[in-house]
Amino acid sequence: MLASSRMRVVDLIRRKRDSGELSAEEIKFLIEGYTHGQIPDYQMAAWLMAAWIRGLSPVELAALTEAMLHSGKVLDWSDLPGRKVDKHSTGGVGDKTSMVIAPIVAAGGLIVPMISGRGLGHTGGTLDKLESIPGFNVNLSLVQFREALAKCGYGLIGQTEEIAPADKKIYALRDVTGTVDNPFLICASIMSKKLAEGIDALVLDVKTGSGAFMKKNSDAEYLAGLMVETGKRMGKKVVALITDMDQPLGRTAGNAMEIAECIEVLSGGGPGDLRELCIKLSGWMFFLGEKSASVAEGCKTAEEMIASGGARDKFRQIISQQGGDARVVDEPQRLPQSRGKLDVTSTAAGFVSAIECERLGIACGVLGGGREKKEDAIDPAVGLEFHCRLGDKIERGARLATLHYNSDARLAEARQLVESSYTISAQPPKPRPLIHKVISA
Ligand code: URA
């Protein structure tokens, strides 16, 4: 039901367009109307673009987050023993930490009711990655989700008609209307679905750099501040790690390829940057979830969960629980594989001094690994494999990346995007840390 028949959406769009402020009631009207199909995509898209350009006041942001949060149920797991903790990333290229962290933290005794999103813009999404595991069902009912939490200590699902349905609809619309990379809209999107999860604590991974929505550190810090503040207002323990996304995380971008890489980390191997970030984020989760007295101790627990095989077992367990083929954990070749591979090589010798990471994400989408329209299907097998990192010294003709493809249709375009993403110079770049800063209340 619309909150008031006197309100007209066009007036709210015009007011935001002209830098005016909407009341909490007006925002609620907009979100309820859109969620229930009474406000069409084109009007919501226009309002989102106005909000993207003009920004939101603190009152508007609080109202938007709360309207989105209360568009569905706020879950309650108080009958399940243990603290409920989650992590969420603002998104990047090759950003696959959820599939590693959730089993680590569940193996360590916390409950992780993880509600994730699909690929957004140039970034990949946890749900799309999980669906590359044959049979894996991310659309559990609440009863099934509870069963997963009780049995496995975690569950990996998407927003449903019951949990933050407003974000589910708005997220898909933003993806295709150029309204993703805005701190207020990201804050409301992430915090509404995370607060609906019924968690005690949340660790945020806020990306900065060429593959992040917030390219500049100062913008990432601003977004982190908004989210930490929102969490605090709602009585949750929230911390945000500002982490580097000036190059892809790990060695791959592409749905099934990223699952295979997560299995490597859960098996004690995998790329150093991915492993380190997963350990740090898990360490913070153990600390906020009161399983460890310090973050350092939490990181040690995370290492132990990998070394003991406990985290890997948890991953196997959740795959079976959610209907997937758990044999992929021991036989990753069972994951979808692409038909062809094409190397992209360097035309110069020198140091890898810059990587246009967003362009690599777009190239992955061009191969079929992401969506350009809401209804596009994803090809789980395609993606990119990266052979060098910032600062590496390479020879002319060295492999920069390998394209894993199934169709020739846009291969040349993807190849060109990848080739043009790398800058090779005589001097190495200034090293960047993996974790730039930690922001807490
Ligand atoms: N992740 C989300 O869940 N929402 C956003 O808006 C961006 C990243």
JSON list of N, CA and C in Angstrom, two decimals, residues 97 100-101 241 249 265 269-283 299 302-303 306 433-435:
[
{"chain": "A", "resi": 97, "resn": "THR", "atom": "N", "xyz": [36.22, -13.34, -1.28]},
{"chain": "A", "resi": 97, "resn": "THR", "atom": "CA", "xyz": [36.56, -13.74, 0.09]},
{"chain": "A", "resi": 97, "resn": "THR", "atom": "C", "xyz": [35.42, -14.45, 0.83]},
{"chain": "A", "resi": 100, "resn": "VAL", "atom": "N", "xyz": [35.48, -18.15, 1.31]},
{"chain": "A", "resi": 100, "resn": "VAL", "atom": "CA", "xyz": [36.56, -18.66, 2.16]},
{"chain": "A", "resi": 100, "resn": "VAL", "atom": "C", "xyz": [36.25, -18.33, 3.63]},
{"chain": "A", "resi": 101, "resn": "ILE", "atom": "N", "xyz": [35.82, -17.08, 3.84]},
{"chain": "A", "resi": 101, "resn": "ILE", "atom": "CA", "xyz": [35.64, -16.59, 5.21]},
{"chain": "A", "resi": 101, "resn": "ILE", "atom": "C", "xyz": [34.48, -17.28, 5.93]},
{"chain": "A", "resi": 241, "resn": "LEU", "atom": "N", "xyz": [37.26, -2.30, 7.08]},
{"chain": "A", "resi": 241, "resn": "LEU", "atom": "CA", "xyz": [38.66, -2.33, 6.64]},
{"chain": "A", "resi": 241, "resn": "LEU", "atom": "C", "xyz": [38.68, -1.72, 5.23]},
{"chain": "A", "resi": 249, "resn": "LEU", "atom": "N", "xyz": [41.98, -9.07, -6.95]},
{"chain": "A", "resi": 249, "resn": "LEU", "atom": "CA", "xyz": [42.34, -9.85, -5.76]},
{"chain": "A", "resi": 249, "resn": "LEU", "atom": "C", "xyz": [42.54, -11.30, -6.20]},
{"chain": "A", "resi": 265, "resn": "VAL", "atom": "N", "xyz": [42.51, -21.88, -1.45]},
{"chain": "A", "resi": 265, "resn": "VAL", "atom": "CA", "xyz": [42.83, -21.21, -0.17]},
{"chain": "A", "resi": 265, "resn": "VAL", "atom": "C", "xyz": [42.35, -22.07, 1.00]},
{"chain": "A", "resi": 269, "resn": "GLY", "atom": "N", "xyz": [46.48, -23.46, 0.27]},
{"chain": "A", "resi": 269, "resn": "GLY", "atom": "CA", "xyz": [47.32, -22.82, -0.75]},
{"chain": "A", "resi": 269, "resn": "GLY", "atom": "C", "xyz": [46.69, -21.51, -1.21]},
{"chain": "A", "resi": 270, "resn": "GLY", "atom": "N", "xyz": [46.71, -21.32, -2.53]},
{"chain": "A", "resi": 270, "resn": "GLY", "atom": "CA", "xyz": [46.08, -20.12, -3.09]},
{"chain": "A", "resi": 270, "resn": "GLY", "atom": "C", "xyz": [46.99, -18.91, -3.06]},
{"chain": "A", "resi": 271, "resn": "PRO", "atom": "N", "xyz": [46.61, -17.86, -3.75]},
{"chain": "A", "resi": 271, "resn": "PRO", "atom": "CA", "xyz": [47.44, -16.65, -3.80]},
{"chain": "A", "resi": 271, "resn": "PRO", "atom": "C", "xyz": [47.55, -15.94, -2.45]},
{"chain": "A", "resi": 272, "resn": "GLY", "atom": "N", "xyz": [48.74, -15.37, -2.20]},
{"chain": "A", "resi": 272, "resn": "GLY", "atom": "CA", "xyz": [49.03, -14.76, -0.90]},
{"chain": "A", "resi": 272, "resn": "GLY", "atom": "C", "xyz": [48.10, -13.64, -0.52]},
{"chain": "A", "resi": 273, "resn": "ASP", "atom": "N", "xyz": [47.77, -12.76, -1.48]},
{"chain": "A", "resi": 273, "resn": "ASP", "atom": "CA", "xyz": [46.93, -11.59, -1.13]},
{"chain": "A", "resi": 273, "resn": "ASP", "atom": "C", "xyz": [45.53, -12.04, -0.71]},
{"chain": "A", "resi": 274, "resn": "LEU", "atom": "N", "xyz": [44.99, -13.01, -1.44]},
{"chain": "A", "resi": 274, "resn": "LEU", "atom": "CA", "xyz": [43.64, -13.48, -1.13]},
{"chain": "A", "resi": 274, "resn": "LEU", "atom": "C", "xyz": [43.64, -14.15, 0.24]},
{"chain": "A", "resi": 275, "resn": "ARG", "atom": "N", "xyz": [44.64, -14.98, 0.45]},
{"chain": "A", "resi": 275, "resn": "ARG", "atom": "CA", "xyz": [44.73, -15.70, 1.72]},
{"chain": "A", "resi": 275, "resn": "ARG", "atom": "C", "xyz": [44.86, -14.71, 2.89]},
{"chain": "A", "resi": 276, "resn": "GLU", "atom": "N", "xyz": [45.76, -13.73, 2.71]},
{"chain": "A", "resi": 276, "resn": "GLU", "atom": "CA", "xyz": [46.00, -12.77, 3.80]},
{"chain": "A", "resi": 276, "resn": "GLU", "atom": "C", "xyz": [44.73, -11.98, 4.14]},
{"chain": "A", "resi": 277, "resn": "LEU", "atom": "N", "xyz": [44.03, -11.54, 3.09]},
{"chain": "A", "resi": 277, "resn": "LEU", "atom": "CA", "xyz": [42.82, -10.76, 3.36]},
{"chain": "A", "resi": 277, "resn": "LEU", "atom": "C", "xyz": [41.75, -11.61, 4.05]},
{"chain": "A", "resi": 278, "resn": "CYS", "atom": "N", "xyz": [41.61, -12.85, 3.60]},
{"chain": "A", "resi": 278, "resn": "CYS", "atom": "CA", "xyz": [40.61, -13.74, 4.23]},
{"chain": "A", "resi": 278, "resn": "CYS", "atom": "C", "xyz": [40.93, -13.96, 5.70]},
{"chain": "A", "resi": 279, "resn": "ILE", "atom": "N", "xyz": [42.21, -14.13, 5.99]},
{"chain": "A", "resi": 279, "resn": "ILE", "atom": "CA", "xyz": [42.61, -14.36, 7.39]},
{"chain": "A", "resi": 279, "resn": "ILE", "atom": "C", "xyz": [42.31, -13.10, 8.23]},
{"chain": "A", "resi": 280, "resn": "LYS", "atom": "N", "xyz": [42.65, -11.93, 7.69]},
{"chain": "A", "resi": 280, "resn": "LYS", "atom": "CA", "xyz": [42.44, -10.68, 8.44]},
{"chain": "A", "resi": 280, "resn": "LYS", "atom": "C", "xyz": [40.95, -10.45, 8.70]},
{"chain": "A", "resi": 281, "resn": "LEU", "atom": "N", "xyz": [40.15, -10.61, 7.66]},
{"chain": "A", "resi": 281, "resn": "LEU", "atom": "CA", "xyz": [38.71, -10.36, 7.83]},
{"chain": "A", "resi": 281, "resn": "LEU", "atom": "C", "xyz": [38.10, -11.37, 8.81]},
{"chain": "A", "resi": 282, "resn": "SER", "atom": "N", "xyz": [38.54, -12.64, 8.70]},
{"chain": "A", "resi": 282, "resn": "SER", "atom": "CA", "xyz": [38.04, -13.67, 9.64]},
{"chain": "A", "resi": 282, "resn": "SER", "atom": "C", "xyz": [38.49, -13.33, 11.05]},
{"chain": "A", "resi": 283, "resn": "GLY", "atom": "N", "xyz": [39.74, -12.87, 11.19]},
{"chain": "A", "resi": 283, "resn": "GLY", "atom": "CA", "xyz": [40.26, -12.50, 12.51]},
{"chain": "A", "resi": 283, "resn": "GLY", "atom": "C", "xyz": [39.40, -11.44, 13.16]},
{"chain": "A", "resi": 299, "resn": "CYS", "atom": "N", "xyz": [43.01, -14.06, 14.04]},
{"chain": "A", "resi": 299, "resn": "CYS", "atom": "CA", "xyz": [43.70, -14.44, 12.80]},
{"chain": "A", "resi": 299, "resn": "CYS", "atom": "C", "xyz": [44.35, -15.82, 12.97]},
{"chain": "A", "resi": 302, "resn": "ALA", "atom": "N", "xyz": [41.80, -18.39, 12.60]},
{"chain": "A", "resi": 302, "resn": "ALA", "atom": "CA", "xyz": [41.46, -18.56, 11.18]},
{"chain": "A", "resi": 302, "resn": "ALA", "atom": "C", "xyz": [42.47, -19.46, 10.48]},
{"chain": "A", "resi": 303, "resn": "GLU", "atom": "N", "xyz": [43.76, -19.22, 10.78]},
{"chain": "A", "resi": 303, "resn": "GLU", "atom": "CA", "xyz": [44.83, -20.06, 10.19]},
{"chain": "A", "resi": 303, "resn": "GLU", "atom": "C", "xyz": [44.61, -21.52, 10.59]},
{"chain": "A", "resi": 306, "resn": "ILE", "atom": "N", "xyz": [41.97, -23.40, 8.71]},
{"chain": "A", "resi": 306, "resn": "ILE", "atom": "CA", "xyz": [42.41, -23.85, 7.38]},
{"chain": "A", "resi": 306, "resn": "ILE", "atom": "C", "xyz": [43.32, -25.07, 7.55]},
{"chain": "A", "resi": 433, "resn": "PRO", "atom": "N", "xyz": [49.61, -0.87, 0.22]},
{"chain": "A", "resi": 433, "resn": "PRO", "atom": "CA", "xyz": [49.31, -1.93, 1.19]},
{"chain": "A", "resi": 433, "resn": "PRO", "atom": "C", "xyz": [48.03, -2.66, 0.80]},
{"chain": "A", "resi": 434, "resn": "LEU", "atom": "N", "xyz": [47.88, -3.89, 1.29]},
{"chain": "A", "resi": 434, "resn": "LEU", "atom": "CA", "xyz": [46.62, -4.63, 1.04]},
{"chain": "A", "resi": 434, "resn": "LEU", "atom": "C", "xyz": [45.51, -4.05, 1.91]},
{"chain": "A", "resi": 435, "resn": "ILE", "atom": "N", "xyz": [45.87, -3.68, 3.14]},
{"chain": "A", "resi": 435, "resn": "ILE", "atom": "CA", "xyz": [44.88, -3.05, 4.03]},
{"chain": "A", "resi": 435, "resn": "ILE", "atom": "C", "xyz": [45.34, -1.62, 4.32]}
]
